[in-house]
PDB file of C-alpha atoms and ligand atoms in Angstrom:
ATOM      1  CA  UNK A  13     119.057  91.318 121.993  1.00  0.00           C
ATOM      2  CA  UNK A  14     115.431  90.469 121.361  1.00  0.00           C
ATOM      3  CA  UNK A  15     114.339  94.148 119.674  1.00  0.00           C
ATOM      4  CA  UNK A  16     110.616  94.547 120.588  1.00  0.00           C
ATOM      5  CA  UNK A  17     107.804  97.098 120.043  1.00  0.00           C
ATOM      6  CA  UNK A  18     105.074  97.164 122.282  1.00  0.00           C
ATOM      7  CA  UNK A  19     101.558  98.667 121.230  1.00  0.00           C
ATOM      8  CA  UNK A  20      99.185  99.831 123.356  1.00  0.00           C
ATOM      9  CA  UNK A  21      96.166 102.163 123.500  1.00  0.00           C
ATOM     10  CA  UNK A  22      95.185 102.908 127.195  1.00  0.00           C
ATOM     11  CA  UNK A  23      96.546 102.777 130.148  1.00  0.00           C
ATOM     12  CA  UNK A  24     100.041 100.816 129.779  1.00  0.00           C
ATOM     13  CA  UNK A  25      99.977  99.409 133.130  1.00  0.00           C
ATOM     14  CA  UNK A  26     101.432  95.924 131.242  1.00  0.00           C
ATOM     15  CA  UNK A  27     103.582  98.412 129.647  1.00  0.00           C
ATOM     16  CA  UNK A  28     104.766  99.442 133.279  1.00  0.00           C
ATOM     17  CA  UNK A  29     105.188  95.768 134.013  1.00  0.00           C
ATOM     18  CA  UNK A  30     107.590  95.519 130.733  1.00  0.00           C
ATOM     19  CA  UNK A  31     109.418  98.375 131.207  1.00  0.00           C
ATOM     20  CA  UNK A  32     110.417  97.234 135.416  1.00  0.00           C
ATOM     21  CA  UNK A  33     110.611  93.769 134.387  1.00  0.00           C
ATOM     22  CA  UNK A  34     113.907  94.793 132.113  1.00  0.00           C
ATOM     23  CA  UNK A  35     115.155  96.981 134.903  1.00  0.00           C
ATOM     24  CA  UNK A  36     115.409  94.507 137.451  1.00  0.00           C
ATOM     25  CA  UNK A  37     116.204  91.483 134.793  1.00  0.00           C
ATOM     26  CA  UNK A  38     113.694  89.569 135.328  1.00  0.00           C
ATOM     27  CA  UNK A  39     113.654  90.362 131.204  1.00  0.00           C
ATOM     28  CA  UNK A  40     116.512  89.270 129.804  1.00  0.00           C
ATOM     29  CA  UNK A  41     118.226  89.848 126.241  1.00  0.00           C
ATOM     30  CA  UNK A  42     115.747  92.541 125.392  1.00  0.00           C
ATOM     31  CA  UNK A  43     115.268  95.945 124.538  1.00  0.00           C
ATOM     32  CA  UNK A  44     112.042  98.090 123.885  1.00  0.00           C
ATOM     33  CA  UNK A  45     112.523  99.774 121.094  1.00  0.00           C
ATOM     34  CA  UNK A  46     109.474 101.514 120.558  1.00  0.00           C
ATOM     35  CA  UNK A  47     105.976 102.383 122.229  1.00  0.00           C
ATOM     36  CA  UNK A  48     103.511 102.743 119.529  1.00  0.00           C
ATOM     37  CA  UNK A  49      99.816 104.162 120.219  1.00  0.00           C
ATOM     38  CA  UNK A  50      96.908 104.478 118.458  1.00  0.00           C
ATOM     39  CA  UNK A  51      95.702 107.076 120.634  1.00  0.00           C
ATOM     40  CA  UNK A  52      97.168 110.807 121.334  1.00  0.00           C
ATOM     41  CA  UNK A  53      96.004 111.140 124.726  1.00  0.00           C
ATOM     42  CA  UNK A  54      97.233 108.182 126.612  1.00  0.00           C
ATOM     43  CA  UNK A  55      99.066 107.708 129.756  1.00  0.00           C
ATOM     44  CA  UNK A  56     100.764 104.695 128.521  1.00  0.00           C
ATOM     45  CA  UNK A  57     103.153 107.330 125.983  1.00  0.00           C
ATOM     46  CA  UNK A  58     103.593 108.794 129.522  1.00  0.00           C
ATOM     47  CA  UNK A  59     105.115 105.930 130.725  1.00  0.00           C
ATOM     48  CA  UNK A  60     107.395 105.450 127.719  1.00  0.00           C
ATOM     49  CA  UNK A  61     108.895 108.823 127.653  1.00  0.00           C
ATOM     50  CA  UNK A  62     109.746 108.865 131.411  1.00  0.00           C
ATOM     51  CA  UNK A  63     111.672 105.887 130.854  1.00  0.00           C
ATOM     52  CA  UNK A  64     113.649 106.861 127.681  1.00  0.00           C
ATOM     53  CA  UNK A  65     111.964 105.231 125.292  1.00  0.00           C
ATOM     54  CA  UNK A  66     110.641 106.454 122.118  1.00  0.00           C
ATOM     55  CA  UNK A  67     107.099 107.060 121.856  1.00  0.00           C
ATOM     56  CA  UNK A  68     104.881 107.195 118.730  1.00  0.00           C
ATOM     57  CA  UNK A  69     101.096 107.892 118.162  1.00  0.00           C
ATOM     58  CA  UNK A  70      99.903 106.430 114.359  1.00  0.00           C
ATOM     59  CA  UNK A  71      96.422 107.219 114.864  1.00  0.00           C
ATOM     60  CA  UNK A  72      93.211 106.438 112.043  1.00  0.00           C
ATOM     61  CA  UNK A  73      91.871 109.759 112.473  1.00  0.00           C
ATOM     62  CA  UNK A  74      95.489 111.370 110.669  1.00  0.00           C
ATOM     63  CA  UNK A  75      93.825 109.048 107.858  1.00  0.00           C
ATOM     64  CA  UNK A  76      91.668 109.373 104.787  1.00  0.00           C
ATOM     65  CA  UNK A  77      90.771 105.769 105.324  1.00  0.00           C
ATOM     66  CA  UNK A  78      91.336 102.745 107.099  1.00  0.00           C
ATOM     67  CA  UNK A  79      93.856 101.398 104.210  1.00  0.00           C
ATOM     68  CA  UNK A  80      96.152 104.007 104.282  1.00  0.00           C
ATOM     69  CA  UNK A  81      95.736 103.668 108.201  1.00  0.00           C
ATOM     70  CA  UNK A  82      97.153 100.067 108.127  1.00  0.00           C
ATOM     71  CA  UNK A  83      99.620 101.001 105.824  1.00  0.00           C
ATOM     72  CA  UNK A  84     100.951 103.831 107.670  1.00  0.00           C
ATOM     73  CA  UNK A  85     101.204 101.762 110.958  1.00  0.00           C
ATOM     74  CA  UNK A  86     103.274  98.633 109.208  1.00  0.00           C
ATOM     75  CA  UNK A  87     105.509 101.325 107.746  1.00  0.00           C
ATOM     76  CA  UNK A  88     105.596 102.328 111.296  1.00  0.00           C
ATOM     77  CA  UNK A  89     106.450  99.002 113.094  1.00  0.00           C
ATOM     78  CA  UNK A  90     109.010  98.033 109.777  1.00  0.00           C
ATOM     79  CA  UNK A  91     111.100 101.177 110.841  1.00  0.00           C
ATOM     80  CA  UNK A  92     111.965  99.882 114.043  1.00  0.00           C
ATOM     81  CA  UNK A  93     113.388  96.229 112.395  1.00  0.00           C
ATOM     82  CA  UNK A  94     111.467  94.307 115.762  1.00  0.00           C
ATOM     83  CA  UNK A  95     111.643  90.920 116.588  1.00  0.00           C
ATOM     84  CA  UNK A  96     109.468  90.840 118.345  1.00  0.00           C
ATOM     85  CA  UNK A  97     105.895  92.957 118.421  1.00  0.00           C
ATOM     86  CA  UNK A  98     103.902  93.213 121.700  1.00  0.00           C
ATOM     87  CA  UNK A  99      99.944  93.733 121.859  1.00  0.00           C
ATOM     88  CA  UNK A 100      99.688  95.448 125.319  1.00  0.00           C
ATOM     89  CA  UNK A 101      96.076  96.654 125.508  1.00  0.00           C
ATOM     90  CA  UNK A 102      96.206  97.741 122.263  1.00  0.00           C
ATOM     91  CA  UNK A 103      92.579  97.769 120.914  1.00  0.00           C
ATOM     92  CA  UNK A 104      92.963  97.873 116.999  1.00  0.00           C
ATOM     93  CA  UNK A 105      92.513  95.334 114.898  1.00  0.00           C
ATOM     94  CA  UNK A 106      95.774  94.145 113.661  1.00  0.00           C
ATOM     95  CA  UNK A 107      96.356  94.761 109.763  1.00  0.00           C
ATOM     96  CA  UNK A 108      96.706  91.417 107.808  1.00  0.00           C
ATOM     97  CA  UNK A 109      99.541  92.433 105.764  1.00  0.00           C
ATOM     98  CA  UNK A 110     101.609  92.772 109.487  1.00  0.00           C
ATOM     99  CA  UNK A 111     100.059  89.291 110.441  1.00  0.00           C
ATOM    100  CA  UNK A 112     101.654  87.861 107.280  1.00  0.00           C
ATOM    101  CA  UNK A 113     104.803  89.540 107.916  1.00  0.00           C
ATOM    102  CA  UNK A 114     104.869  89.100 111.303  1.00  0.00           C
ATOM    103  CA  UNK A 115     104.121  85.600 111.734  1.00  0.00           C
ATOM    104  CA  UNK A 116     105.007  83.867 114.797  1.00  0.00           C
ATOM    105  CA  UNK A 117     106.166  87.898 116.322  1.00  0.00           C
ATOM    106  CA  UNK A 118     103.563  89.214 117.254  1.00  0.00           C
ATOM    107  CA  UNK A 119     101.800  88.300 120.899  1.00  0.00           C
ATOM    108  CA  UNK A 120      98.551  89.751 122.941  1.00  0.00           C
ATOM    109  CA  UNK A 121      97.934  89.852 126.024  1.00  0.00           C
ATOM    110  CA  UNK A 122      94.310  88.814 126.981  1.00  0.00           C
ATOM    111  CA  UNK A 123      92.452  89.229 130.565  1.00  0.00           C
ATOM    112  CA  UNK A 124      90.284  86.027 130.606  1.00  0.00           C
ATOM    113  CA  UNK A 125      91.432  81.914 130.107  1.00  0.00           C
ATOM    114  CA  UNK A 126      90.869  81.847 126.386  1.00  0.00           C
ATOM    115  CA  UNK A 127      88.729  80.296 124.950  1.00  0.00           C
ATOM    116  CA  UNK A 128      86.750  81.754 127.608  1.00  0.00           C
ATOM    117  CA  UNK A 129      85.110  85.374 127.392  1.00  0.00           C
ATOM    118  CA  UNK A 130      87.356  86.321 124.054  1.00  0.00           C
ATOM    119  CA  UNK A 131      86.828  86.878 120.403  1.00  0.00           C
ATOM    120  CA  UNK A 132      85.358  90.180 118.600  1.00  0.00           C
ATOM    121  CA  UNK A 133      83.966  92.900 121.249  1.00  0.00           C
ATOM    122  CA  UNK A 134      85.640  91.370 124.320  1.00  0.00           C
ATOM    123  CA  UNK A 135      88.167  93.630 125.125  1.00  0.00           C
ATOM    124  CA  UNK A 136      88.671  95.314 128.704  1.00  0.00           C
ATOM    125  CA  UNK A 137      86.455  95.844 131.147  1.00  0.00           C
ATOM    126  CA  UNK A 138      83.784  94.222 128.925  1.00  0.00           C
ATOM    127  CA  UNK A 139      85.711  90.898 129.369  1.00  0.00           C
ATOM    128  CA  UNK A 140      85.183  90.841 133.212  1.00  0.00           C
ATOM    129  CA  UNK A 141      81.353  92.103 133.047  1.00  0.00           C
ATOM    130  CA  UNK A 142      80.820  89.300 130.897  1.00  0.00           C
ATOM    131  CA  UNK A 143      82.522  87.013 133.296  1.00  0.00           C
ATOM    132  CA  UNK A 144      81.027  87.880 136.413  1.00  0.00           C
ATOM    133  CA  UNK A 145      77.231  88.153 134.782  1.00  0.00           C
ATOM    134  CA  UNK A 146      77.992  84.147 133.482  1.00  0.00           C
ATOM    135  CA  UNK A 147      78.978  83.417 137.655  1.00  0.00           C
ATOM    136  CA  UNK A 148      82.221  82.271 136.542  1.00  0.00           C
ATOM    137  CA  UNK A 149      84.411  81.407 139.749  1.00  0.00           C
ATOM    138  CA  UNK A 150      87.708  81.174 137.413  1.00  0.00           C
ATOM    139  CA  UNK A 151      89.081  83.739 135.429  1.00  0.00           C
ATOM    140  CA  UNK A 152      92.389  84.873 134.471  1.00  0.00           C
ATOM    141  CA  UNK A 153      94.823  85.891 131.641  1.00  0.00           C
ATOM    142  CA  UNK A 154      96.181  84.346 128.751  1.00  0.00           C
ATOM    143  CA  UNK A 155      99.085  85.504 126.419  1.00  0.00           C
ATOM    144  CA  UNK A 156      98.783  84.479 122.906  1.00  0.00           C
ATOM    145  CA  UNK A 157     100.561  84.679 119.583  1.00  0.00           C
ATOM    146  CA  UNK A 158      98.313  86.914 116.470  1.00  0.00           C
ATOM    147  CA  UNK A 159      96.450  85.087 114.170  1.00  0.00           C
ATOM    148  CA  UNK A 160      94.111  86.335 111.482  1.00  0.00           C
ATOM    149  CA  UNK A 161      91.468  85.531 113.861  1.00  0.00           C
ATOM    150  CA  UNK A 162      90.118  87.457 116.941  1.00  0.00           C
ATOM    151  CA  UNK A 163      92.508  86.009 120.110  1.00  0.00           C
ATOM    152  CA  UNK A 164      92.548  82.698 117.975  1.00  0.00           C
ATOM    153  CA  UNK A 165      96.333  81.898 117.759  1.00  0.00           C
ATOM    154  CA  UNK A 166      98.202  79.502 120.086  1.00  0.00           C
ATOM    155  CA  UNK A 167      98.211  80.144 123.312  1.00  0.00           C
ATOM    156  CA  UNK A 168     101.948  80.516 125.325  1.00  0.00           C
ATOM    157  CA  UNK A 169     101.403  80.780 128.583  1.00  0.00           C
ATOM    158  CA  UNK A 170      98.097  81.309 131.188  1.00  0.00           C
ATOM    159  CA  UNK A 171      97.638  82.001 134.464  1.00  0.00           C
ATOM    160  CA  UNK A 172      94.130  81.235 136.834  1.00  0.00           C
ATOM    161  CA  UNK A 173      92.712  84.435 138.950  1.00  0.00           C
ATOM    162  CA  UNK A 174      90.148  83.670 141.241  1.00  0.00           C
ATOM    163  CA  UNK A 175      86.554  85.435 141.395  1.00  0.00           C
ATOM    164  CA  UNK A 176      85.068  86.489 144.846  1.00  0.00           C
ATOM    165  CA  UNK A 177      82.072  87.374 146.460  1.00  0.00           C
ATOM    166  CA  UNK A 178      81.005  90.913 145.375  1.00  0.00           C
ATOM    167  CA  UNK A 179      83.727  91.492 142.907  1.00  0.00           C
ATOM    168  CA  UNK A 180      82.659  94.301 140.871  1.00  0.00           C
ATOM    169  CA  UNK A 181      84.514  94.552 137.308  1.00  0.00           C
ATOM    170  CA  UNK A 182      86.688  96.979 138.018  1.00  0.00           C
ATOM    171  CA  UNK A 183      88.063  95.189 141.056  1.00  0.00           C
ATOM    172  CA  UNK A 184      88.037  91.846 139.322  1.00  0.00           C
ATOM    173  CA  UNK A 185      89.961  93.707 136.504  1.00  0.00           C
ATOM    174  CA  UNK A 186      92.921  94.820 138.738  1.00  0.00           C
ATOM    175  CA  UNK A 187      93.175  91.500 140.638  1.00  0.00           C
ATOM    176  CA  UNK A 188      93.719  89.740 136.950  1.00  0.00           C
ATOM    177  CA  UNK A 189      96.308  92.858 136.053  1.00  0.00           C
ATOM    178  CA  UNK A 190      97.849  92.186 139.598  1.00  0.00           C
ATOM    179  CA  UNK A 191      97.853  88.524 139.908  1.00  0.00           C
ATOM    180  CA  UNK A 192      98.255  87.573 136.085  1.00  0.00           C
ATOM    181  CA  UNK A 193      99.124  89.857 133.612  1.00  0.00           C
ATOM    182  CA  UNK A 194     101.734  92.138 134.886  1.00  0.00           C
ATOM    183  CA  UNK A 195     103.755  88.796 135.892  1.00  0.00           C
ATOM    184  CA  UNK A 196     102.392  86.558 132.654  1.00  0.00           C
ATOM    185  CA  UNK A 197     103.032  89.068 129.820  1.00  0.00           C
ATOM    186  CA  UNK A 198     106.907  89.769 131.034  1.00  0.00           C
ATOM    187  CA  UNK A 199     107.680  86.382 131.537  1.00  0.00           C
ATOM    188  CA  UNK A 200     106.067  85.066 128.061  1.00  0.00           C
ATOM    189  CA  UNK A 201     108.653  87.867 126.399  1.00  0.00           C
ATOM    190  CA  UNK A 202     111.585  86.617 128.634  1.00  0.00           C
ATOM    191  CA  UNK A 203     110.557  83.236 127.189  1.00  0.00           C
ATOM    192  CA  UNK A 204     110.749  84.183 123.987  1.00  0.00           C
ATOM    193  CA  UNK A 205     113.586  86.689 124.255  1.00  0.00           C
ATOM    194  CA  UNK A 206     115.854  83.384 125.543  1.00  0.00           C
ATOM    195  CA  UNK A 207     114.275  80.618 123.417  1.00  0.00           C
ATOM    196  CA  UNK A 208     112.765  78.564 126.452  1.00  0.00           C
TER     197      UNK A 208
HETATM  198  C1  GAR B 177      94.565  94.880 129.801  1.00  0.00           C
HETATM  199  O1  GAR B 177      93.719  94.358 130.791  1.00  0.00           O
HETATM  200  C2  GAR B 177      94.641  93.933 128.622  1.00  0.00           C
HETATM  201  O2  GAR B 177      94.609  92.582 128.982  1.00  0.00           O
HETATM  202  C3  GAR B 177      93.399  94.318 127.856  1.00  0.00           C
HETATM  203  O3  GAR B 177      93.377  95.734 127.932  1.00  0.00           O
HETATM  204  C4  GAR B 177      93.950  96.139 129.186  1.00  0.00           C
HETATM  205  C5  GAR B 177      94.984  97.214 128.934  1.00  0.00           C
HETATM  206  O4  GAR B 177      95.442  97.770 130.141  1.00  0.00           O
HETATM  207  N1  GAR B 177      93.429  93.840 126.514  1.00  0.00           N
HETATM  208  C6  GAR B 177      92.359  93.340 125.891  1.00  0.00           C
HETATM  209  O5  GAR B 177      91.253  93.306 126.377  1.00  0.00           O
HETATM  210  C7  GAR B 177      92.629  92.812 124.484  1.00  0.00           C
HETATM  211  N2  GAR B 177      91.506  92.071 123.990  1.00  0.00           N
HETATM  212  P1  GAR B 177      96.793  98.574 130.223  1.00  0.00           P
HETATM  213  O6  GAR B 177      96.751  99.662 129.152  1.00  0.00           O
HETATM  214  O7  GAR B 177      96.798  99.163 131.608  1.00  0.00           O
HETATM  215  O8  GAR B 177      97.932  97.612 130.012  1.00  0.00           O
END
């Protein structure tokens, strides 16, 4: 069993698609161990406690500074023993100590074709503004293993949304959930989780 910790700091709507991907097997070999957020008030913890798993908020502001922040969350991630550690909309910057650690564990989930639209202050909505205002008739997702860099590391799998004619952000934004990342991000862990 693939042991795996997913971190998020919103919504968790790829959360969601974790969690139902497991119950219906389209995840094999796997068990989420842990949802860890950065945040207090999020529905993604929500999410985790309605379906039995444990939930856990390590948040910077319980912190004197950023250090001890980082510290606290790899002490965090270390108690669960994962093998693997899942980025699902989770907006902080990932400490380099749990890059080191971590190498080759830990994936993201992106919403544009990187190298497109990604990299330090593209996260979000912010990634599909930027896309529509370039006129960009392509988008997408892309998941991605952690690097040092900003959504740098190699890519594992992608998937090509289409843009339409008056697509605001926000509806751009849920076609790319719909279309790409709620199916890309569960299949790139039942990848990994079965050594395809
Ligand atoms: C998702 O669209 C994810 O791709 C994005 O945040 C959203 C989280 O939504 N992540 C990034 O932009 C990372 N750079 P969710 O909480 O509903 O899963």
């Amino acid at each position: 069993m693939l042991r795996v910790v997913v971190m998020v700091s919103g919504g968790g709507t790829n959360l969601q698609a974790i969690i139902d991907a497991v119950n219906t097997g389209d995840i094999t070999n796997t068990e989420i161990v842990a949802v860890i957020s950065n945040n207090y008030d999020v529905y993604a913890l929500e999410r985790a406690k309605k379906a039995g798993i444990e939930d856990v908020v390590v948040s910077p502001k319980d912190y004197s500074d950023r250090a001890k922040f980082n510290e606290a969350l790899l002490d965090k991630v270390d108690s669960y023993n994962p093998d693997l550690i899942v980025l699902a909309g989770f907006l902080v910057v990932i400490p380099e100590a749990m890059i080191d650690k971590y190498e080759n564990k830990i994936i993201n989930i992106h919403p544009s074709l990187i190298p497109s639209f990604c990299g330090t202050g593209y996260y979000g909505l912010k990634v599909h503004e930027a896309a529509l205002e370039r006129g960009v008739k392509l988008t997408g997702a892309t998941v991605h293993y952690v690097d040092k860099g900003t959504d740098t590391g190699p890519i594992i799998m992608q998937k090509a949304v289409e843009v339409k004619e008056g697509d605001t952000p926000e509806i751009l934004q849920r076609r790319v959930m719909e279309e790409a990342e709620w199916k890309l991000l569960p299949a790139a862990i039942n990848k990994i989780a079965n050594n395809k």
